[in-house]
Coordinates of C-alpha atoms in Angstrom, one line a residue:
M1 CA 0.1 0.0 0.0
P2 CA 1.3 3.5 -0.7
E3 CA 2.8 5.4 2.2
V4 CA 0.6 7.9 3.9
R5 CA 1.9 11.4 3.5
P6 CA 1.6 13.6 6.6
G7 CA -0.4 16.7 6.1
L8 CA -2.1 15.5 2.9
P9 CA -5.6 13.9 2.4
T10 CA -5.6 10.1 2.7
G11 CA -9.1 9.3 1.5
K12 CA -9.4 6.8 -1.4
P13 CA -12.1 7.8 -3.8
P14 CA -13.6 4.7 -5.6
R15 CA -12.4 4.0 -9.2
L16 CA -12.5 7.0 -11.6
Q17 CA -13.8 9.5 -9.0
P18 CA -10.5 11.5 -8.9
L19 CA -10.9 12.4 -12.5
R20 CA -13.8 14.6 -11.7
A21 CA -11.2 17.1 -10.3
L22 CA -10.0 17.7 -13.9
L23 CA -13.4 18.9 -15.1
P24 CA -12.7 22.6 -14.1
Y25 CA -9.6 22.6 -16.2
V26 CA -11.3 21.0 -19.2
A27 CA -14.3 23.4 -18.9
R28 CA -12.2 26.3 -19.7
Y29 CA -12.0 25.1 -23.3
R30 CA -15.5 24.4 -24.1
Q31 CA -15.3 25.3 -27.8
A32 CA -12.4 23.0 -28.3
V33 CA -14.2 20.2 -26.4
A34 CA -17.3 20.8 -28.5
L35 CA -15.3 20.6 -31.8
A36 CA -13.5 17.4 -30.6
L37 CA -16.8 15.8 -29.8
L38 CA -18.2 16.8 -33.2
F39 CA -15.2 15.3 -35.0
L40 CA -15.4 12.3 -32.8
L41 CA -19.1 11.7 -33.7
L42 CA -18.4 12.1 -37.4
A43 CA -15.6 9.7 -37.3
A44 CA -17.6 7.2 -35.4
G45 CA -20.5 7.7 -37.7
A46 CA -18.3 7.1 -40.7
T47 CA -17.0 3.8 -39.1
L48 CA -20.5 2.7 -38.5
A49 CA -21.6 3.5 -42.0
L50 CA -18.8 1.3 -43.6
P51 CA -20.5 -2.0 -42.8
Y52 CA -23.9 -0.7 -44.2
A53 CA -22.0 0.5 -47.4
V54 CA -20.5 -3.0 -47.7
K55 CA -23.9 -4.5 -47.4
L56 CA -25.2 -2.2 -50.2
L57 CA -22.1 -3.3 -52.3
V58 CA -22.8 -7.0 -51.8
D59 CA -26.6 -6.9 -52.3
G60 CA -26.7 -4.0 -54.8
G61 CA -23.6 -4.8 -56.9
L62 CA -22.2 -8.2 -56.5
A63 CA -25.6 -9.8 -56.0
V64 CA -26.9 -8.6 -59.4
P65 CA -28.3 -11.6 -61.4
V66 CA -25.7 -13.4 -63.5
G67 CA -27.5 -12.8 -66.8
S68 CA -27.4 -9.1 -66.4
D69 CA -25.5 -6.9 -68.7
L70 CA -21.8 -6.7 -67.6
G71 CA -21.8 -2.9 -68.1
E72 CA -24.8 -2.5 -65.8
R73 CA -23.1 -4.6 -63.1
L74 CA -19.8 -2.7 -63.3
S75 CA -21.7 0.5 -63.2
A76 CA -23.5 -0.5 -60.1
I77 CA -20.3 -1.8 -58.5
R78 CA -18.5 1.5 -59.4
G79 CA -21.2 3.5 -57.7
Q80 CA -21.0 1.4 -54.6
F81 CA -17.2 1.8 -54.4
L82 CA -17.3 5.6 -54.8
R83 CA -19.8 5.5 -51.9
L84 CA -17.2 3.6 -49.9
F85 CA -14.5 5.9 -50.9
G86 CA -16.6 9.0 -49.7
V87 CA -17.3 7.4 -46.4
A88 CA -13.4 6.6 -46.1
V89 CA -12.6 10.3 -47.0
M90 CA -15.0 11.5 -44.3
L91 CA -13.6 9.0 -41.8
G92 CA -10.0 10.1 -42.5
L93 CA -10.7 13.8 -42.2
A94 CA -12.8 13.5 -39.1
T95 CA -10.2 11.2 -37.4
A96 CA -7.4 13.6 -38.2
A97 CA -9.3 16.6 -36.9
R98 CA -10.4 14.6 -33.8
F99 CA -6.8 13.6 -33.0
Y100 CA -5.5 17.2 -33.4
M101 CA -8.2 18.7 -31.2
V102 CA -8.0 16.1 -28.3
S103 CA -4.2 16.3 -28.4
W104 CA -4.5 20.1 -28.0
I105 CA -6.9 19.7 -25.1
G106 CA -4.7 17.1 -23.5
E107 CA -1.6 19.4 -23.7
R108 CA -3.3 22.5 -22.7
V109 CA -5.1 21.1 -19.7
T110 CA -1.9 19.3 -18.5
T111 CA 0.0 22.6 -18.9
D112 CA -2.6 24.4 -16.9
L113 CA -2.6 21.7 -14.2
R114 CA 1.2 21.6 -14.0
Q115 CA 1.2 25.4 -13.6
A116 CA -1.4 25.4 -11.0
V117 CA 0.3 22.8 -8.9
Y118 CA 3.7 24.5 -9.2
A119 CA 2.4 27.9 -8.3
H120 CA 0.4 26.4 -5.3
V121 CA 3.5 24.5 -4.1
L122 CA 5.6 27.6 -4.2
R123 CA 3.3 29.3 -1.8
Q124 CA 3.5 26.7 0.8
S125 CA 5.3 27.4 4.0
P126 CA 8.5 25.4 4.9
Q127 CA 6.3 23.2 7.1
F128 CA 5.0 21.7 3.9
F129 CA 8.5 20.6 2.8
E130 CA 9.2 19.0 6.3
T131 CA 6.9 16.2 5.3
L132 CA 7.2 15.9 1.5
K133 CA 10.5 15.6 -0.4
T134 CA 11.0 17.9 -3.2
G135 CA 11.9 15.0 -5.4
E136 CA 8.4 13.6 -4.9
V137 CA 6.8 17.0 -5.7
L138 CA 8.9 17.0 -9.0
S139 CA 7.7 13.5 -9.7
R140 CA 4.1 14.5 -9.4
L141 CA 4.8 17.6 -11.6
T142 CA 6.4 15.4 -14.4
T143 CA 5.4 11.7 -14.3
D144 CA 1.9 12.2 -13.0
T145 CA 1.1 15.0 -15.4
T146 CA 2.5 12.9 -18.3
V147 CA 0.0 10.2 -17.4
I148 CA -2.9 12.5 -17.3
Q149 CA -1.8 14.1 -20.6
H150 CA -1.9 10.7 -22.2
A151 CA -5.3 10.0 -20.7
L152 CA -6.8 13.3 -21.7
G153 CA -4.9 13.6 -25.1
S154 CA -5.7 10.0 -26.2
S155 CA -7.3 7.7 -23.8
V156 CA -10.6 9.7 -23.2
S157 CA -11.1 10.4 -26.9
M158 CA -10.4 6.8 -27.9
G159 CA -12.7 5.7 -25.1
L160 CA -15.5 8.0 -26.2
R161 CA -15.2 7.0 -29.8
N162 CA -15.2 3.3 -29.1
L163 CA -18.0 3.7 -26.7
V164 CA -20.0 5.3 -29.5
L165 CA -18.9 2.5 -31.9
L166 CA -19.8 -0.2 -29.2
L167 CA -23.3 1.3 -28.8
G168 CA -23.9 1.9 -32.4
G169 CA -22.5 -1.5 -33.4
M170 CA -24.8 -3.2 -30.8
I171 CA -27.8 -1.2 -32.0
M172 CA -27.1 -2.2 -35.6
L173 CA -26.6 -5.8 -34.6
V174 CA -29.8 -5.9 -32.6
T175 CA -31.6 -4.4 -35.6
T176 CA -30.1 -7.1 -37.9
T177 CA -30.7 -10.1 -35.7
P178 CA -32.6 -8.9 -32.6
R179 CA -33.4 -12.2 -30.8
L180 CA -29.9 -13.5 -31.1
M181 CA -28.1 -10.2 -30.2
L182 CA -30.2 -9.6 -27.2
T183 CA -28.9 -12.9 -25.9
V184 CA -25.4 -11.8 -26.7
A185 CA -25.9 -8.5 -24.9
G186 CA -26.9 -10.5 -21.7
I187 CA -23.8 -12.6 -21.9
I188 CA -21.6 -9.4 -22.2
V189 CA -23.2 -8.0 -19.1
L190 CA -22.1 -11.1 -17.2
V191 CA -18.5 -10.5 -18.5
V192 CA -18.4 -6.8 -17.6
L193 CA -19.4 -7.2 -14.0
P194 CA -16.3 -9.2 -12.9
A195 CA -14.2 -6.8 -15.1
V196 CA -15.3 -3.8 -12.9
L197 CA -14.0 -5.6 -9.8
I198 CA -10.7 -6.3 -11.4
G199 CA -10.6 -2.6 -12.3
R200 CA -10.7 -1.6 -8.8
R201 CA -7.6 -3.6 -8.1
V202 CA -5.9 -2.0 -11.1
R203 CA -6.5 1.5 -9.7
K204 CA -5.1 0.8 -6.4
L205 CA -2.0 -0.7 -8.0
S206 CA -1.7 2.3 -10.2
R207 CA -1.7 4.7 -7.3
A208 CA 0.9 2.4 -5.5
S209 CA 3.1 2.4 -8.7
Q210 CA 3.1 6.2 -8.9
D211 CA 4.0 6.5 -5.3
R212 CA 7.0 4.1 -5.7
I213 CA 8.2 6.1 -8.7
A214 CA 8.0 9.3 -6.6
D215 CA 10.0 7.6 -3.9
T216 CA 12.9 6.8 -6.4
S217 CA 12.7 10.5 -7.8
G218 CA 12.8 11.9 -4.2
L219 CA 15.8 9.8 -3.3
A220 CA 17.7 10.6 -6.5
A221 CA 17.1 14.4 -6.1
E222 CA 18.3 14.3 -2.5
I223 CA 21.6 12.5 -3.5
L224 CA 22.3 14.5 -6.5
N225 CA 22.0 17.7 -4.6
A226 CA 24.7 16.3 -2.3
I227 CA 27.2 14.7 -4.7
P228 CA 30.3 16.3 -3.0
V229 CA 29.4 14.8 0.4
V230 CA 28.5 11.5 -1.1
Q231 CA 31.8 11.2 -2.9
S232 CA 33.8 12.7 0.0
Y233 CA 32.7 9.9 2.3
T234 CA 33.0 7.3 -0.6
Q235 CA 29.3 6.3 -0.4
E236 CA 28.7 6.0 -4.1
N237 CA 28.2 2.2 -3.9
A238 CA 25.9 2.5 -0.9
E239 CA 23.8 5.1 -2.6
V240 CA 23.6 3.2 -5.8
A241 CA 22.4 0.1 -3.7
R242 CA 19.8 2.3 -1.9
F243 CA 18.5 3.6 -5.2
S244 CA 18.6 0.1 -6.7
E245 CA 16.4 -1.1 -3.9
A246 CA 13.8 1.7 -4.3
N247 CA 14.0 1.3 -8.1
E248 CA 13.3 -2.5 -7.8
Q249 CA 10.3 -1.9 -5.5
A250 CA 8.9 0.6 -8.2
F251 CA 9.5 -2.1 -10.8
I252 CA 7.8 -4.9 -8.8
T253 CA 4.8 -2.6 -8.1
S254 CA 4.6 -1.6 -11.7
I255 CA 4.8 -5.2 -12.9
R256 CA 2.0 -6.2 -10.6
R257 CA -0.2 -3.4 -11.9
S258 CA 0.7 -4.4 -15.6
G259 CA -0.1 -8.1 -14.8
T260 CA -3.5 -7.2 -13.3
R261 CA -4.2 -4.9 -16.1
S262 CA -3.2 -7.4 -18.7
A263 CA -5.5 -10.0 -17.0
L264 CA -8.3 -7.4 -17.1
T265 CA -7.8 -6.9 -20.9
A266 CA -7.6 -10.6 -21.7
F267 CA -10.7 -11.4 -19.7
V268 CA -12.8 -8.6 -21.3
I269 CA -11.6 -9.3 -24.9
I270 CA -12.1 -13.1 -24.7
G271 CA -15.5 -12.8 -23.0
V272 CA -16.9 -10.2 -25.3
F273 CA -15.4 -11.6 -28.5
G274 CA -16.6 -15.0 -27.7
S275 CA -20.1 -13.7 -27.2
L276 CA -20.0 -12.0 -30.5
L277 CA -18.8 -15.0 -32.3
Y278 CA -21.7 -16.8 -30.8
G279 CA -23.9 -14.2 -32.5
M280 CA -22.0 -14.5 -35.7
Y281 CA -22.6 -18.2 -35.7
G282 CA -26.3 -17.5 -35.4
G283 CA -26.0 -15.1 -38.4
V284 CA -24.5 -17.9 -40.6
Q285 CA -27.3 -20.2 -39.6
A286 CA -29.8 -17.4 -40.5
V287 CA -28.4 -17.1 -44.1
L288 CA -28.5 -20.9 -44.6
A289 CA -32.1 -20.8 -43.5
G290 CA -32.8 -17.9 -45.9
E291 CA -33.7 -15.5 -43.2
I292 CA -31.3 -12.9 -44.1
S293 CA -29.2 -12.0 -47.2
A294 CA -25.4 -12.4 -47.8
G295 CA -25.1 -8.6 -47.6
Q296 CA -26.8 -8.6 -44.3
L297 CA -24.4 -11.4 -43.1
S298 CA -21.5 -9.3 -44.3
Q299 CA -22.8 -6.3 -42.5
T300 CA -23.3 -8.3 -39.4
A301 CA -19.7 -9.6 -39.6
L302 CA -18.2 -6.2 -39.9
Y303 CA -20.3 -4.8 -37.0
V304 CA -19.1 -7.8 -35.0
M305 CA -15.5 -6.7 -35.7
V306 CA -16.3 -3.1 -34.9
V307 CA -17.9 -4.1 -31.5
A308 CA -15.2 -6.5 -30.7
G309 CA -12.5 -3.9 -31.6
S310 CA -14.3 -1.3 -29.5
V311 CA -14.4 -3.6 -26.5
A312 CA -10.6 -4.3 -26.8
V313 CA -9.8 -0.6 -27.0
L314 CA -12.1 0.1 -24.1
A315 CA -10.4 -2.5 -22.0
E316 CA -7.0 -0.7 -22.7
V317 CA -8.5 2.7 -22.1
W318 CA -10.1 1.6 -18.8
G319 CA -6.6 0.7 -17.5
D320 CA -5.2 4.0 -18.7
L321 CA -8.0 5.9 -17.0
L322 CA -7.5 4.0 -13.8
R323 CA -3.9 4.9 -13.9
A324 CA -4.7 8.6 -14.6
A325 CA -7.2 8.5 -11.7
G326 CA -4.2 7.6 -9.4
A327 CA -2.1 10.3 -10.9
T328 CA -4.9 12.9 -10.5
E329 CA -5.4 11.9 -6.9
R330 CA -1.8 12.6 -6.2
L331 CA -1.8 16.0 -7.7
M332 CA -5.1 16.9 -6.2
E333 CA -3.4 16.1 -2.8
L334 CA -0.9 18.8 -3.5
L335 CA -3.5 21.4 -4.6
A336 CA -5.7 20.4 -1.4
A337 CA -2.7 21.2 0.9
R338 CA -3.2 24.6 2.7
S339 CA -0.4 26.6 4.1
P340 CA -0.8 27.4 7.8
V341 CA 0.7 30.8 6.9
E342 CA -1.6 32.9 4.7
D343 CA -2.6 36.4 4.1
P344 CA -5.1 37.8 6.5
P345 CA -8.5 38.7 5.2
L346 CA -8.0 42.3 6.1
A347 CA -4.3 43.3 5.8
A348 CA -2.8 46.2 7.7
A349 CA -0.6 48.6 5.6
L350 CA 3.1 48.7 6.4
N351 CA 5.2 51.7 6.2
A352 CA 6.9 52.7 3.0
P353 CA 10.1 50.5 2.5
A354 CA 12.6 53.4 2.4
A355 CA 13.0 53.9 6.3
G356 CA 14.2 51.6 8.9
L357 CA 11.8 49.5 10.8
Q358 CA 11.1 48.9 14.5
V359 CA 10.9 45.3 15.3
V360 CA 9.4 44.1 18.6
F361 CA 9.4 40.5 19.9
D362 CA 6.7 40.4 22.7
G363 CA 6.7 37.2 24.8
V364 CA 7.5 35.0 21.6
G365 CA 7.4 31.3 22.1
F366 CA 7.8 28.8 19.1
A367 CA 8.2 25.1 18.4
Y368 CA 8.5 23.6 14.9
P369 CA 5.5 21.8 13.8
S370 CA 7.4 18.6 13.2
R371 CA 8.7 18.8 16.8
P372 CA 5.8 20.4 18.8
T373 CA 7.1 19.2 22.3
Q374 CA 10.5 20.8 21.8
P375 CA 10.2 24.7 22.2
V376 CA 12.9 26.5 20.2
L377 CA 12.0 30.1 21.6
Q378 CA 10.5 30.8 25.0
G379 CA 9.2 34.1 26.2
L380 CA 11.5 36.2 24.0
D381 CA 11.1 39.9 24.7
V382 CA 13.3 42.1 22.4
T383 CA 12.7 45.6 21.0
I384 CA 14.9 46.8 18.0
E385 CA 14.6 50.3 17.2
A386 CA 14.5 51.7 13.7
G387 CA 18.0 52.1 12.3
Q388 CA 19.7 50.0 14.9
T389 CA 22.2 47.2 14.2
V390 CA 21.6 44.3 16.5
A391 CA 23.5 41.1 16.7
L392 CA 22.3 37.7 17.8
V393 CA 24.8 35.5 19.4
G394 CA 24.6 32.2 21.3
P395 CA 25.6 28.5 20.9
S396 CA 24.1 26.4 18.1
G397 CA 20.5 25.6 18.8
A398 CA 19.9 28.8 20.7
G399 CA 17.2 29.9 18.3
K400 CA 19.0 32.5 16.2
T401 CA 18.0 31.1 12.7
T402 CA 14.4 30.6 14.0
V403 CA 14.2 34.4 14.7
F404 CA 15.0 35.1 11.0
Q405 CA 12.4 32.5 9.9
L406 CA 9.7 34.0 12.2
L407 CA 10.6 37.5 10.9
Q408 CA 10.0 36.5 7.4
R409 CA 6.8 34.7 8.5
F410 CA 7.8 31.3 7.2
Y411 CA 6.1 30.1 10.4
D412 CA 3.7 31.7 12.8
V413 CA 4.7 32.3 16.5
G414 CA 3.2 29.8 18.9
A415 CA 2.8 32.4 21.7
G416 CA 3.2 36.2 21.9
S417 CA 3.6 38.3 18.8
I418 CA 6.2 39.9 16.5
R419 CA 5.4 43.5 15.4
I420 CA 7.0 45.6 12.8
D421 CA 6.3 49.4 13.2
G422 CA 3.5 48.4 15.6
I423 CA 1.8 45.9 13.1
D424 CA 1.6 42.2 14.0
L425 CA 3.2 40.1 11.3
R426 CA 0.1 38.0 11.1
G427 CA -1.9 41.0 10.2
A428 CA 0.2 42.1 7.2
R429 CA 0.2 40.7 3.6
L430 CA 3.1 38.3 3.1
A431 CA 4.3 40.1 -0.1
D432 CA 4.3 43.4 1.6
L433 CA 6.2 42.0 4.6
R434 CA 8.8 40.2 2.7
A435 CA 9.4 43.1 0.3
R436 CA 10.7 45.0 3.3
I437 CA 13.3 42.4 4.2
A438 CA 16.5 41.6 2.5
V439 CA 18.4 38.4 3.6
V440 CA 22.0 37.2 3.1
A441 CA 22.2 33.6 4.3
Q442 CA 25.2 31.6 5.5
E443 CA 25.0 29.3 2.5
A444 CA 24.5 31.5 -0.6
V445 CA 21.7 30.3 -2.9
I446 CA 22.6 30.9 -6.6
F447 CA 20.3 30.0 -9.4
S448 CA 21.2 28.6 -12.8
G449 CA 21.7 31.7 -15.2
S450 CA 24.1 34.5 -15.5
I451 CA 25.7 36.6 -12.8
A452 CA 23.5 39.6 -13.7
D453 CA 20.4 37.4 -13.4
N454 CA 21.3 36.3 -9.9
I455 CA 22.0 39.9 -8.8
R456 CA 18.8 41.3 -10.3
Y457 CA 16.8 38.5 -8.5
G458 CA 16.7 41.1 -5.6
R459 CA 14.9 43.6 -7.9
P460 CA 14.2 42.5 -11.4
A461 CA 13.3 45.9 -12.6
A462 CA 16.6 47.5 -11.5
S463 CA 18.5 49.3 -14.2
E464 CA 22.0 48.2 -15.5
A465 CA 23.5 51.0 -13.6
E466 CA 21.9 50.1 -10.3
M467 CA 22.8 46.4 -10.8
H468 CA 26.5 47.4 -11.4
L469 CA 26.4 49.7 -8.4
A470 CA 25.3 47.0 -6.1
A471 CA 27.9 44.6 -7.7
C472 CA 30.8 47.0 -7.2
A473 CA 29.7 47.7 -3.5
A474 CA 29.7 43.9 -2.8
F475 CA 33.1 43.4 -4.4
V476 CA 31.6 41.3 -7.2
D477 CA 32.9 43.6 -10.0
E478 CA 36.4 42.6 -9.0
F479 CA 36.2 39.0 -10.2
V480 CA 33.6 39.5 -12.8
Q481 CA 36.1 41.7 -14.8
R482 CA 38.3 38.7 -15.1
L483 CA 35.6 36.6 -16.7
P484 CA 35.4 36.5 -20.6
E485 CA 31.6 37.1 -20.6
G486 CA 31.5 39.4 -17.6
Y487 CA 28.1 39.7 -16.0
A488 CA 26.5 37.4 -18.7
T489 CA 28.7 34.5 -17.4
F490 CA 26.7 31.4 -16.9
V491 CA 27.2 30.2 -13.3
G492 CA 25.9 26.6 -13.6
E493 CA 23.2 24.9 -11.4
R494 CA 23.4 26.2 -7.9
G495 CA 26.5 28.3 -8.9
T496 CA 28.9 25.4 -9.3
R497 CA 31.1 27.3 -11.5
L498 CA 31.9 29.9 -8.8
S499 CA 33.8 29.6 -5.6
G500 CA 32.1 29.9 -2.3
G501 CA 33.3 33.4 -1.8
Q502 CA 32.1 34.5 -5.2
R503 CA 28.6 33.0 -4.6
Q504 CA 28.4 34.8 -1.2
R505 CA 29.4 38.2 -2.7
I506 CA 26.7 37.7 -5.5
A507 CA 24.1 37.0 -2.8
I508 CA 25.2 40.2 -0.9
A509 CA 24.9 42.2 -4.1
R510 CA 21.5 40.8 -4.5
A511 CA 20.3 41.9 -1.1
M512 CA 21.9 45.4 -1.5
L513 CA 20.1 45.9 -4.8
K514 CA 16.8 45.1 -3.1
N515 CA 17.4 48.1 -0.8
A516 CA 14.9 46.9 1.9
P517 CA 14.6 48.7 5.2
L518 CA 15.2 45.5 7.2
L519 CA 18.5 43.7 6.5
L520 CA 19.1 40.1 7.9
L521 CA 22.6 38.8 7.8
D522 CA 23.3 35.3 8.6
E523 CA 27.1 34.9 8.8
A524 CA 27.2 36.9 5.5
T525 CA 30.9 37.1 5.3
S526 CA 31.8 33.6 6.6
S527 CA 32.8 32.3 3.2
L528 CA 35.1 35.1 2.2
D529 CA 38.8 35.3 2.4
A530 CA 40.3 38.0 4.7
E531 CA 40.8 40.6 2.0
S532 CA 37.3 40.2 0.5
E533 CA 35.8 40.1 3.9
R534 CA 37.3 43.4 4.9
V535 CA 35.9 45.1 1.7
V536 CA 32.5 43.4 1.8
Q537 CA 32.2 44.2 5.5
A538 CA 32.8 47.8 4.7
A539 CA 30.1 47.6 2.0
L540 CA 27.7 46.0 4.3
E541 CA 28.3 48.7 7.0
A542 CA 27.4 51.3 4.3
A543 CA 24.3 49.4 3.4
M544 CA 23.2 49.3 7.0
A545 CA 23.1 53.0 7.3
G546 CA 19.6 54.2 7.8
R547 CA 18.0 50.8 8.0
T548 CA 17.5 48.1 10.7
T549 CA 20.0 45.4 10.6
I550 CA 19.9 42.1 12.5
V551 CA 23.2 40.0 12.3
I552 CA 23.6 36.4 13.3
A553 CA 27.3 35.8 14.0
H554 CA 29.3 33.0 15.4
R555 CA 32.6 34.9 14.9
L556 CA 32.2 37.6 17.5
A557 CA 34.8 39.8 16.0
T558 CA 32.3 40.7 13.3
V559 CA 29.6 42.0 15.8
Q560 CA 31.7 44.2 18.2
R561 CA 30.6 47.4 16.7
A562 CA 26.8 46.4 16.9
D563 CA 24.6 48.9 18.7
R564 CA 23.4 46.0 20.8
I565 CA 24.1 42.3 21.2
I566 CA 21.4 40.0 22.1
V567 CA 22.6 36.8 23.8
L568 CA 20.3 33.7 23.4
D569 CA 20.6 30.3 25.0
H570 CA 18.1 27.4 24.6
G571 CA 15.6 29.9 23.2
R572 CA 15.7 32.4 26.0
L573 CA 17.1 35.8 26.2
V574 CA 19.9 35.5 28.8
D575 CA 21.7 38.8 28.3
A576 CA 21.9 42.0 26.2
G577 CA 24.1 45.0 25.8
T578 CA 27.2 46.3 24.0
H579 CA 30.3 44.2 23.5
A580 CA 32.1 46.0 26.4
Q581 CA 29.2 45.6 28.8
L582 CA 28.7 42.0 28.1
I583 CA 32.4 41.3 28.6
E584 CA 32.4 43.2 31.8
R585 CA 29.3 41.2 33.2
G586 CA 31.3 38.0 32.5
G587 CA 28.3 35.8 31.4
L588 CA 27.7 33.5 28.4
Y589 CA 28.9 36.1 26.0
A590 CA 32.2 36.6 27.8
R591 CA 32.8 32.9 27.9
L592 CA 32.1 32.5 24.2
A593 CA 34.4 35.5 23.5
A594 CA 37.2 34.0 25.6
L595 CA 37.1 30.9 23.4
Q596 CA 37.7 33.0 20.2
F597 CA 40.1 35.9 21.2
S598 CA 41.8 37.3 24.3
V599 CA 39.6 39.8 26.1

């Protein structure tokens, strides 16, 4: 059975029920759907007309008395063949138009669905990704949408067409030999009922197969993002073995699904085809008894082929739709997920982003949702005035990074409140709040693209001159000038073509270009060499002027000139003051300082 994903719905709708969730996406293109249905009906009608045209050929052309004039016979046959050719032309054109329209609908709906899921996932809080691997999300965006695209762009159309052919063929057969074909229809019902039960098993296995594929994708994404660590610890063989095991489980589940689906297909085809052959045998007996003509027998034989072929296709389509139902169910789980951090119904207006902001922590308590019994912050009371530079120091696990996450409202506080210029963060629009904050993390995040693209990520509308100014201030221009393509240089995925210090400088330039009133620095210069650190530190100090800055630092030498130093330990405020005051008091800060330099 598939793994239960925390935070996502676990209900299992019966059979094709999940496909109903696709209707709003299909309904956007009613005209295209109407055209596809029109061409589908024309193609099905032309197919159903072929056996009747053959009947007319046999009875009206070939069955002309032997003594008749040869020219008359050839003329009659020629007319019948022209009629057959006309039906074939209509069938070809209608089939081509139907294929194009349904392919367009399938591609368009899948594109819209992929876009909706991606946009929805991007708006989820980090809590969402605590319970779901990014590799699994990617699997749902790619593998599952491909399954749905195949269903909408091919299987649904083929299913509807063959359903029309099945019903039309059965109607024509009942019209030709009513008593016999009604008996055949009853036999077919007895075949279909067990097929429905087998179909339920196929749907469950389809969902399980998609889950196992997602597991392998999640594992691969995790390892590929940590290749240097894997190779450094020589764990290549171990990771290959781990992936092989997950891959083999996906294969076994997929084969079980394919085996059950194959059994379903064989059961339906043999049962229905046997029933139709029984009807055909009765038709031959009717010709021998003089009850129907040879043309009617030919018509009956062709309709039997049409119905049997339709049943075979419908059996395949049913399996495709069951698999698509599992894929749709997984995508709808993502769309049904709701972030606990959302915009308030009535958002308060924040001040213009040009001035520094006052930040107040009032009795803040917090524990991560994945560890609700382990508080990270407890009763934190801190007031940071506009324009101040405040440093957060303390041992690992003291809650420093959590403060940054709460300020950006990646999570909501569990107790107390955080206010910016007197407004509770929970009462402000997320976009407005985050537009007023610039962050430089300890590990610089660089996107695939050019150096200029990465700097402009802070403010895409910035001019070339503004971008260059920020780059020069962050000491980026120094190494860019040595690159053949300058700021257009492609940096590779996650900036792999750059050194750690170069990536950090680009991240600093990005934050400076954003020009936000609240600057959060998480060991922003930790990856720089001594010379670069000195220059960038000077640039950062210039950027701090006139705005509120909060600095996380483990190297205490970088925070000695802060207006105030906040000392945290186990989520509590244990001391606060200037560097000199804290050293004089001889508390935790003094002990940390003594470990790093002589006081």
